[in-house]
Amino acid sequence: MCLAEVKKNLEARGFTTGIFATAAEAADYLDSVIDRTTVGFGGSMTLQQMGLYERLGSHNEVHWHWKEGAAERPAAARAAVYLSSANGLAETGEIINIDGAGNRVASTLYGHDKVYLVIGRNKLAPTYEEALWRARNIAAPQNARRLGKKTPCAVKGERCYDCKSPDRICRGLVVLWGPMMGMETEILLVDEDLGM
Ligand code: SF4
């Protein structure tokens, strides 16, 4: 899949975008442009793999979904800048996220001056329908398994069973058709596999 084509389609929707050959280059870029501000981190394997919490934390006030403490998520929700990833990205530019607690998707919609979404090439699919399929049948089951949930997708195999389990992690679905009004959303496309 051609990242330049995805970039063009994202920009036509109003997103700011950049293409990076490696996750290390994307991390260098974020480390250079995010400085002396407050930064919220969504629960994202991509961000964890990139070591961004530690790196940005050396010169910013950082708050992460995965850190212990009742104050962390509200503080992340109030941060000027928010970082996350996506569960699926269509080549046509729709960005798809599925969430359980809702704080991660809420922050892609409201409450920050700027949102950065770091998206590896493995998240790409040719169409909106295929990106949605990926989010539901690849990303969500892998996350359920990683979290040790007792859901059919985690126990039986790599697809969604649209379960009614109390452990269901898929509680809400957000599709970004463009940046939300009043909030800049920058998409970093990385030509490496990142996250789930
Ligand atoms: S709805 Fe249930 S079965 Fe489907 S991916 Fe989410 S947790 Fe797994």
Coordinates of N, CA and C and ligand atoms in Angstrom, one line a residue:
M1 N 0.8 -1.2 0.0 CA 0.0 0.0 0.0 C 0.9 1.3 0.0
C2 N 0.4 2.3 -0.7 CA 1.3 3.4 -0.9 C 1.0 4.5 0.1
L3 N 2.0 4.8 1.0 CA 1.7 5.7 2.1 C 1.5 7.1 1.5
A4 N 2.1 7.4 0.4 CA 1.9 8.8 -0.2 C 0.5 9.0 -0.6
E5 N -0.2 7.9 -1.1 CA -1.6 8.0 -1.4 C -2.4 8.2 -0.2
V6 N -2.1 7.5 0.9 CA -2.9 7.6 2.1 C -2.7 9.1 2.7
K7 N -1.5 9.6 2.6 CA -1.2 10.9 3.0 C -2.0 11.9 2.3
K8 N -2.1 11.8 1.0 CA -2.9 12.7 0.1 C -4.3 12.6 0.5
N9 N -4.9 11.5 0.8 CA -6.3 11.3 1.2 C -6.6 11.9 2.5
L10 N -5.6 11.7 3.5 CA -5.8 12.3 4.8 C -5.7 13.8 4.7
E11 N -4.8 14.3 3.9 CA -4.7 15.8 3.8 C -6.0 16.4 3.2
A12 N -6.6 15.7 2.2 CA -7.8 16.2 1.6 C -8.9 16.3 2.6
R13 N -8.8 15.5 3.7 CA -9.8 15.6 4.8 C -9.5 16.6 5.9
G14 N -8.3 17.2 5.7 CA -7.9 18.3 6.7 C -7.0 17.9 7.7
F15 N -6.5 16.6 7.7 CA -5.5 16.2 8.7 C -4.1 16.8 8.3
T16 N -3.3 17.0 9.3 CA -1.9 17.3 9.0 C -1.2 15.9 9.0
T17 N -0.3 15.7 8.2 CA 0.3 14.4 8.1 C 1.8 14.4 7.8
G18 N 2.5 13.3 8.2 CA 3.9 13.2 7.8 C 4.1 11.7 7.6
I19 N 5.1 11.4 6.8 CA 5.5 10.0 6.6 C 6.9 9.8 7.2
F20 N 7.1 8.7 7.9 CA 8.4 8.4 8.5 C 8.8 7.0 8.1
A21 N 10.0 6.8 7.8 CA 10.5 5.5 7.3 C 10.6 4.5 8.5
T22 N 10.9 5.1 9.7 CA 11.0 4.2 10.9 C 10.3 4.8 12.1
A23 N 10.0 4.0 13.1 CA 9.4 4.5 14.3 C 10.4 5.4 15.0
A24 N 11.7 5.1 14.9 CA 12.7 5.9 15.6 C 12.7 7.4 15.0
E25 N 12.5 7.5 13.7 CA 12.4 8.8 13.1 C 11.1 9.6 13.6
A26 N 10.0 8.8 13.7 CA 8.8 9.5 14.1 C 9.0 9.9 15.6
A27 N 9.7 9.1 16.4 CA 9.9 9.5 17.8 C 10.8 10.7 17.9
D28 N 11.8 10.8 17.1 CA 12.7 11.9 17.0 C 11.9 13.2 16.7
Y29 N 11.0 13.1 15.7 CA 10.2 14.2 15.4 C 9.3 14.7 16.5
L30 N 8.6 13.7 17.2 CA 7.7 14.1 18.3 C 8.5 14.7 19.4
D31 N 9.7 14.2 19.7 CA 10.5 14.7 20.7 C 11.0 16.1 20.5
S32 N 11.1 16.4 19.2 CA 11.5 17.8 18.8 C 10.4 18.8 18.9
V33 N 9.2 18.4 18.6 CA 8.1 19.4 18.4 C 7.2 19.5 19.7
I34 N 7.3 18.5 20.6 CA 6.5 18.5 21.8 C 7.5 18.9 23.0
D35 N 7.4 20.1 23.5 CA 8.4 20.5 24.5 C 7.7 21.4 25.5
R36 N 8.0 21.2 26.8 CA 7.6 22.0 27.9 C 6.1 22.3 27.9
T37 N 5.3 21.2 27.7 CA 3.9 21.2 27.7 C 3.3 20.0 28.5
T38 N 2.0 19.9 28.6 CA 1.4 18.8 29.2 C 1.0 17.8 28.1
V39 N 1.3 16.5 28.3 CA 1.0 15.5 27.3 C 0.3 14.3 27.9
G40 N -0.9 14.0 27.3 CA -1.6 12.8 27.7 C -1.3 11.6 26.7
F41 N -1.2 10.4 27.3 CA -0.9 9.2 26.4 C -2.1 8.3 26.5
G42 N -2.6 7.9 25.4 CA -3.6 6.8 25.3 C -3.0 5.5 25.5
G43 N -3.8 4.5 25.9 CA -3.3 3.1 26.0 C -2.9 2.6 24.7
S44 N -1.7 2.6 24.3 CA -1.3 2.2 22.9 C 0.0 1.5 22.9
M45 N 0.0 0.3 22.3 CA 1.2 -0.5 22.2 C 2.2 0.2 21.3
T46 N 1.7 1.0 20.3 CA 2.6 1.7 19.4 C 3.4 2.7 20.2
L47 N 2.8 3.5 21.1 CA 3.5 4.5 21.9 C 4.5 3.8 22.8
Q48 N 4.1 2.7 23.4 CA 4.9 2.0 24.3 C 6.2 1.5 23.6
Q49 N 6.0 0.9 22.4 CA 7.1 0.3 21.6 C 8.1 1.5 21.3
M50 N 7.6 2.7 21.1 CA 8.5 3.8 20.7 C 9.2 4.4 21.9
G51 N 8.8 4.0 23.1 CA 9.4 4.6 24.3 C 9.1 6.1 24.5
L52 N 8.0 6.5 24.0 CA 7.7 8.0 24.0 C 7.4 8.5 25.4
Y53 N 6.8 7.7 26.2 CA 6.5 8.2 27.6 C 7.7 8.7 28.3
E54 N 8.7 7.8 28.3 CA 10.0 8.1 29.0 C 10.7 9.3 28.3
R55 N 10.7 9.3 27.0 CA 11.4 10.3 26.2 C 10.8 11.7 26.4
L56 N 9.5 11.8 26.2 CA 8.8 13.1 26.3 C 8.8 13.5 27.8
G57 N 8.8 12.5 28.7 CA 8.7 12.8 30.1 C 9.9 13.6 30.6
S58 N 11.0 13.5 29.9 CA 12.2 14.2 30.3 C 12.1 15.7 30.1
H59 N 11.2 16.2 29.3 CA 11.0 17.7 29.2 C 9.6 18.1 29.0
N60 N 8.7 17.3 29.5 CA 7.3 17.6 29.5 C 6.6 17.0 30.7
E61 N 5.4 17.5 31.1 CA 4.6 16.9 32.1 C 3.7 15.8 31.4
V62 N 4.0 14.5 31.7 CA 3.3 13.5 31.0 C 2.4 12.6 31.9
H63 N 1.2 12.2 31.3 CA 0.3 11.4 32.0 C -0.2 10.3 31.1
W64 N -0.1 9.1 31.6 CA -0.4 7.9 30.8 C -1.5 7.0 31.3
H65 N -2.4 6.6 30.4 CA -3.5 5.7 30.7 C -3.0 4.5 31.5
W66 N -1.8 4.0 31.2 CA -1.3 2.7 31.8 C -0.6 2.9 33.1
K67 N -0.4 4.2 33.5 CA 0.3 4.4 34.8 C -0.8 4.3 36.0
E68 N -0.3 3.8 37.1 CA -1.1 3.6 38.3 C -1.5 5.0 38.8
G69 N -2.7 5.0 39.4 CA -3.1 6.3 40.1 C -4.4 6.8 39.5
A70 N -5.4 7.1 40.4 CA -6.7 7.6 39.9 C -6.6 8.9 39.2
A71 N -5.5 9.7 39.4 CA -5.5 11.0 38.8 C -4.9 11.0 37.4
E72 N -4.3 9.9 37.0 CA -3.6 9.9 35.7 C -4.5 10.1 34.5
R73 N -5.7 9.4 34.5 CA -6.5 9.5 33.3 C -7.2 10.9 33.2
P74 N -7.7 11.4 34.3 CA -8.2 12.8 34.2 C -7.2 13.8 33.8
A75 N -5.9 13.6 34.3 CA -4.9 14.5 34.0 C -4.5 14.4 32.5
A76 N -4.5 13.2 32.0 CA -4.3 13.0 30.6 C -5.3 13.6 29.7
A77 N -6.6 13.6 30.2 CA -7.7 14.2 29.5 C -7.6 15.7 29.4
R78 N -6.9 16.3 30.4 CA -6.8 17.8 30.5 C -5.5 18.3 29.8
A79 N -4.7 17.4 29.3 CA -3.4 17.8 28.7 C -3.6 18.6 27.5
A80 N -2.6 19.5 27.2 CA -2.7 20.3 26.0 C -2.5 19.4 24.7
V81 N -1.7 18.4 24.8 CA -1.4 17.5 23.7 C -1.7 16.1 24.1
Y82 N -2.3 15.4 23.1 CA -2.6 14.0 23.4 C -2.1 13.1 22.3
L83 N -1.5 12.0 22.7 CA -0.9 11.0 21.7 C -1.6 9.7 21.8
S84 N -1.9 9.1 20.6 CA -2.5 7.8 20.6 C -2.2 7.2 19.3
S85 N -2.9 6.1 19.0 CA -2.7 5.4 17.7 C -4.1 5.1 17.1
A86 N -4.2 4.1 16.2 CA -5.5 3.7 15.6 C -5.5 2.2 15.6
N87 N -6.7 1.7 15.5 CA -6.9 0.3 15.3 C -7.1 -0.1 13.8
G88 N -7.4 0.9 13.1 CA -7.5 0.7 11.6 C -7.5 2.1 10.9
L89 N -6.8 2.1 9.7 CA -6.8 3.3 8.9 C -7.0 2.9 7.5
A90 N -8.1 3.4 6.9 CA -8.4 3.2 5.5 C -7.5 4.0 4.6
E91 N -7.1 3.4 3.5 CA -6.3 4.2 2.5 C -7.1 5.4 2.1
T92 N -8.4 5.4 2.2 CA -9.3 6.5 1.8 C -9.3 7.6 2.9
G93 N -8.7 7.3 4.1 CA -8.5 8.3 5.1 C -9.3 8.2 6.3
E94 N -10.2 7.3 6.4 CA -11.0 7.2 7.7 C -10.1 6.5 8.7
I95 N -10.2 7.0 10.0 CA -9.4 6.5 11.1 C -10.3 5.9 12.1
I96 N -10.1 4.6 12.5 CA -11.0 3.8 13.3 C -10.4 3.4 14.6
N97 N -11.1 3.7 15.7 CA -10.7 3.2 17.0 C -11.8 2.6 17.8
I98 N -11.5 1.5 18.5 CA -12.5 0.8 19.3 C -12.0 1.0 20.8
D99 N -12.9 1.2 21.7 CA -12.4 1.4 23.1 C -13.3 0.8 24.1
G100 N -12.7 0.5 25.3 CA -13.5 -0.1 26.4 C -13.9 1.0 27.4
A101 N -12.9 1.7 28.0 CA -13.2 2.7 29.0 C -13.6 4.0 28.3
G102 N -13.2 4.3 27.1 CA -13.7 5.5 26.4 C -12.8 6.7 26.5
N103 N -11.8 6.7 27.4 CA -11.0 7.9 27.5 C -10.1 8.1 26.3
R104 N -9.6 7.0 25.7 CA -8.7 7.1 24.6 C -9.5 7.7 23.4
V105 N -10.6 7.2 23.1 CA -11.4 7.7 21.9 C -11.9 9.1 22.2
A106 N -12.3 9.3 23.4 CA -12.8 10.7 23.8 C -11.8 11.7 23.5
S107 N -10.5 11.4 23.8 CA -9.5 12.4 23.6 C -9.1 12.6 22.2
T108 N -9.5 11.7 21.3 CA -9.3 12.0 19.9 C -10.4 12.9 19.3
L109 N -11.5 13.2 20.2 CA -12.6 14.0 19.7 C -12.6 15.4 20.3
Y110 N -12.1 15.5 21.6 CA -12.4 16.8 22.3 C -11.4 16.9 23.4
G111 N -11.1 18.2 23.7 CA -10.4 18.5 25.0 C -8.9 18.8 24.9
H112 N -8.3 18.8 23.7 CA -6.9 19.0 23.6 C -6.7 20.1 22.5
D113 N -5.5 20.8 22.6 CA -5.2 21.7 21.5 C -4.7 20.9 20.3
K114 N -4.0 19.8 20.5 CA -3.5 19.0 19.4 C -3.4 17.5 19.7
V115 N -3.8 16.8 18.8 CA -3.7 15.3 18.9 C -2.8 14.8 17.8
Y116 N -1.9 13.9 18.3 CA -1.0 13.1 17.3 C -1.4 11.7 17.3
L117 N -1.6 11.1 16.2 CA -1.9 9.7 16.0 C -0.7 9.0 15.3
V118 N 0.0 8.1 15.9 CA 1.1 7.4 15.3 C 0.6 6.1 14.7
I119 N 0.7 5.9 13.5 CA 0.0 4.7 12.8 C 1.0 3.9 12.0
G120 N 1.3 2.7 12.4 CA 2.2 1.8 11.6 C 1.5 1.3 10.4
R121 N 2.3 0.8 9.4 CA 1.7 0.4 8.1 C 0.8 -0.9 8.3
N122 N 1.0 -1.6 9.4 CA 0.2 -2.8 9.6 C -1.3 -2.4 9.9
K123 N -1.6 -1.2 10.2 CA -2.9 -0.8 10.5 C -3.7 -0.4 9.3
L124 N -3.1 -0.4 8.1 CA -3.7 0.1 6.9 C -4.5 -1.0 6.2
A125 N -5.6 -0.5 5.6 CA -6.5 -1.4 4.8 C -7.0 -0.6 3.6
P126 N -7.3 -1.2 2.5 CA -7.6 -0.4 1.3 C -8.9 0.4 1.5
T127 N -9.9 -0.1 2.1 CA -11.2 0.6 2.2 C -11.6 0.8 3.6
Y128 N -12.7 1.6 3.8 CA -13.2 1.8 5.1 C -13.7 0.5 5.7
E129 N -14.4 -0.3 4.9 CA -15.0 -1.5 5.4 C -13.9 -2.5 5.8
E130 N -12.8 -2.5 5.1 CA -11.7 -3.4 5.5 C -11.0 -2.9 6.7
A131 N -10.9 -1.6 6.8 CA -10.2 -1.0 8.0 C -11.1 -1.3 9.3
L132 N -12.4 -1.2 9.1 CA -13.3 -1.6 10.2 C -13.2 -3.0 10.6
W133 N -13.1 -3.9 9.5 CA -13.0 -5.3 9.8 C -11.7 -5.6 10.5
R134 N -10.6 -4.9 10.1 CA -9.3 -5.1 10.8 C -9.4 -4.7 12.3
A135 N -10.0 -3.5 12.5 CA -10.1 -3.0 13.9 C -10.9 -4.1 14.8
R136 N -12.0 -4.6 14.2 CA -12.8 -5.5 15.0 C -12.2 -6.9 15.1
N137 N -11.6 -7.4 14.0 CA -11.2 -8.8 14.0 C -9.7 -9.1 14.1
I138 N -8.9 -8.1 14.1 CA -7.5 -8.3 14.3 C -7.1 -7.5 15.6
A139 N -7.3 -6.2 15.6 CA -6.8 -5.4 16.7 C -7.5 -5.8 18.0
A140 N -8.8 -5.8 18.0 CA -9.5 -6.0 19.3 C -9.3 -7.4 19.8
P141 N -9.3 -8.5 19.1 CA -9.0 -9.8 19.6 C -7.5 -9.9 20.2
Q142 N -6.6 -9.3 19.5 CA -5.2 -9.3 20.0 C -5.1 -8.5 21.3
N143 N -5.8 -7.4 21.4 CA -5.8 -6.7 22.6 C -6.5 -7.4 23.8
A144 N -7.6 -8.1 23.4 CA -8.3 -8.9 24.5 C -7.4 -10.0 25.0
R145 N -6.7 -10.6 24.1 CA -5.7 -11.7 24.5 C -4.6 -11.1 25.3
R146 N -4.0 -10.0 24.9 CA -2.9 -9.4 25.6 C -3.4 -9.0 27.0
L147 N -4.6 -8.6 27.2 CA -5.1 -8.2 28.5 C -5.6 -9.3 29.3
G148 N -5.6 -10.6 28.8 CA -6.0 -11.7 29.5 C -7.5 -11.8 29.8
K149 N -8.3 -11.3 28.8 CA -9.7 -11.3 29.0 C -10.3 -12.6 28.7
K150 N -11.4 -12.9 29.4 CA -12.1 -14.2 29.2 C -13.2 -14.0 28.1
T151 N -12.8 -13.7 26.9 CA -13.7 -13.5 25.8 C -13.5 -14.5 24.8
P152 N -14.5 -14.8 23.9 CA -14.3 -15.9 22.9 C -13.1 -15.6 22.0
C153 N -13.0 -14.3 21.6 CA -11.9 -13.9 20.7 C -10.5 -14.2 21.3
A154 N -10.4 -14.0 22.6 CA -9.1 -14.3 23.3 C -8.8 -15.8 23.5
V155 N -9.9 -16.5 23.7 CA -9.8 -17.9 24.0 C -9.8 -18.8 22.8
K156 N -10.7 -18.5 21.8 CA -10.9 -19.4 20.7 C -10.0 -19.1 19.5
G157 N -9.9 -17.8 19.2 CA -9.1 -17.5 17.9 C -9.2 -16.1 17.5
E158 N -8.6 -15.9 16.4 CA -8.4 -14.5 15.9 C -9.5 -13.9 15.1
R159 N -10.7 -13.8 15.7 CA -11.7 -13.0 15.1 C -12.7 -12.6 16.2
C160 N -13.5 -11.6 15.9 CA -14.5 -11.1 16.8 C -15.7 -12.0 16.8
Y161 N -16.3 -12.3 17.9 CA -17.5 -13.1 18.0 C -18.7 -12.2 18.5
D162 N -18.5 -10.9 18.5 CA -19.5 -9.9 18.9 C -20.1 -10.4 20.3
C163 N -19.1 -10.7 21.2 CA -19.5 -11.3 22.4 C -20.4 -10.4 23.3
K164 N -21.1 -11.0 24.3 CA -21.8 -10.3 25.3 C -21.1 -10.5 26.6
S165 N -19.9 -10.8 26.6 CA -19.1 -11.1 27.8 C -19.0 -9.9 28.7
P166 N -19.0 -10.1 30.0 CA -18.7 -9.0 30.9 C -17.3 -8.4 30.7
D167 N -16.4 -9.3 30.1 CA -15.0 -8.9 29.8 C -14.9 -8.2 28.5
R168 N -16.0 -8.0 27.8 CA -15.9 -7.4 26.4 C -15.1 -6.1 26.5
I169 N -14.1 -5.9 25.7 CA -13.3 -4.7 25.7 C -13.8 -3.7 24.6
C170 N -14.7 -4.2 23.7 CA -15.2 -3.3 22.6 C -16.5 -2.7 23.0
R171 N -16.5 -1.5 23.5 CA -17.7 -0.9 24.1 C -18.1 0.3 23.2
G172 N -17.2 0.8 22.4 CA -17.5 2.0 21.6 C -16.6 2.0 20.4
L173 N -17.1 2.6 19.3 CA -16.4 2.7 18.1 C -16.4 4.1 17.6
V174 N -15.2 4.7 17.3 CA -15.2 6.0 16.8 C -14.5 6.0 15.4
V175 N -15.1 6.7 14.5 CA -14.5 6.9 13.2 C -14.2 8.4 13.0
L176 N -13.0 8.7 12.7 CA -12.6 10.1 12.4 C -12.7 10.3 10.9
W177 N -13.6 11.1 10.4 CA -13.7 11.4 9.0 C -12.8 12.6 8.7
G178 N -12.4 13.3 9.7 CA -11.5 14.5 9.6 C -11.2 15.0 11.0
P179 N -10.3 16.0 11.1 CA -10.0 16.5 12.4 C -11.3 17.2 13.0
M180 N -11.5 17.0 14.3 CA -12.6 17.7 14.9 C -12.4 19.2 14.9
M181 N -13.5 19.9 14.9 CA -13.4 21.4 14.8 C -12.7 21.9 16.0
G182 N -11.7 22.8 15.8 CA -11.0 23.5 16.9 C -9.9 22.7 17.4
M183 N -9.6 21.5 16.8 CA -8.5 20.7 17.3 C -7.6 20.2 16.1
E184 N -6.4 20.5 16.2 CA -5.5 20.0 15.1 C -5.2 18.6 15.4
T185 N -5.3 17.8 14.3 CA -5.0 16.3 14.4 C -3.9 16.0 13.4
E186 N -2.8 15.5 13.9 CA -1.7 15.2 13.0 C -1.5 13.7 13.0
I187 N -1.4 13.2 11.8 CA -1.2 11.7 11.6 C 0.2 11.4 11.2
L188 N 0.9 10.6 12.0 CA 2.3 10.2 11.6 C 2.2 8.8 11.0
L189 N 2.4 8.7 9.7 CA 2.4 7.4 9.1 C 3.8 6.8 9.1
V190 N 3.9 5.6 9.7 CA 5.2 5.0 9.8 C 5.3 3.7 9.0
D191 N 6.4 3.7 8.2 CA 6.5 2.5 7.3 C 7.2 1.3 7.9
E192 N 6.6 1.0 9.1 CA 7.0 -0.2 9.9 C 5.8 -0.7 10.6
D193 N 5.8 -2.0 10.9 CA 4.7 -2.5 11.7 C 4.8 -2.0 13.2
L194 N 3.7 -1.5 13.7 CA 3.7 -1.0 15.1 C 2.4 -1.3 15.8
G195 N 2.5 -1.8 17.0 CA 1.2 -2.0 17.8 C 0.4 -3.2 17.2
M196 N -0.8 -3.2 17.6 CA -1.7 -4.4 17.2 C -2.8 -3.9 16.2
Ligands
SF4_1 S1 -16.6 -7.9 20.9 FE1 -16.0 -9.5 22.3 S2 -15.3 -11.1 20.9 FE2 -15.4 -9.3 19.7 S3 -13.3 -8.5 19.7 FE3 -14.4 -7.5 21.3 S4 -14.0 -8.7 23.2 FE4 -13.5 -10.0 21.4

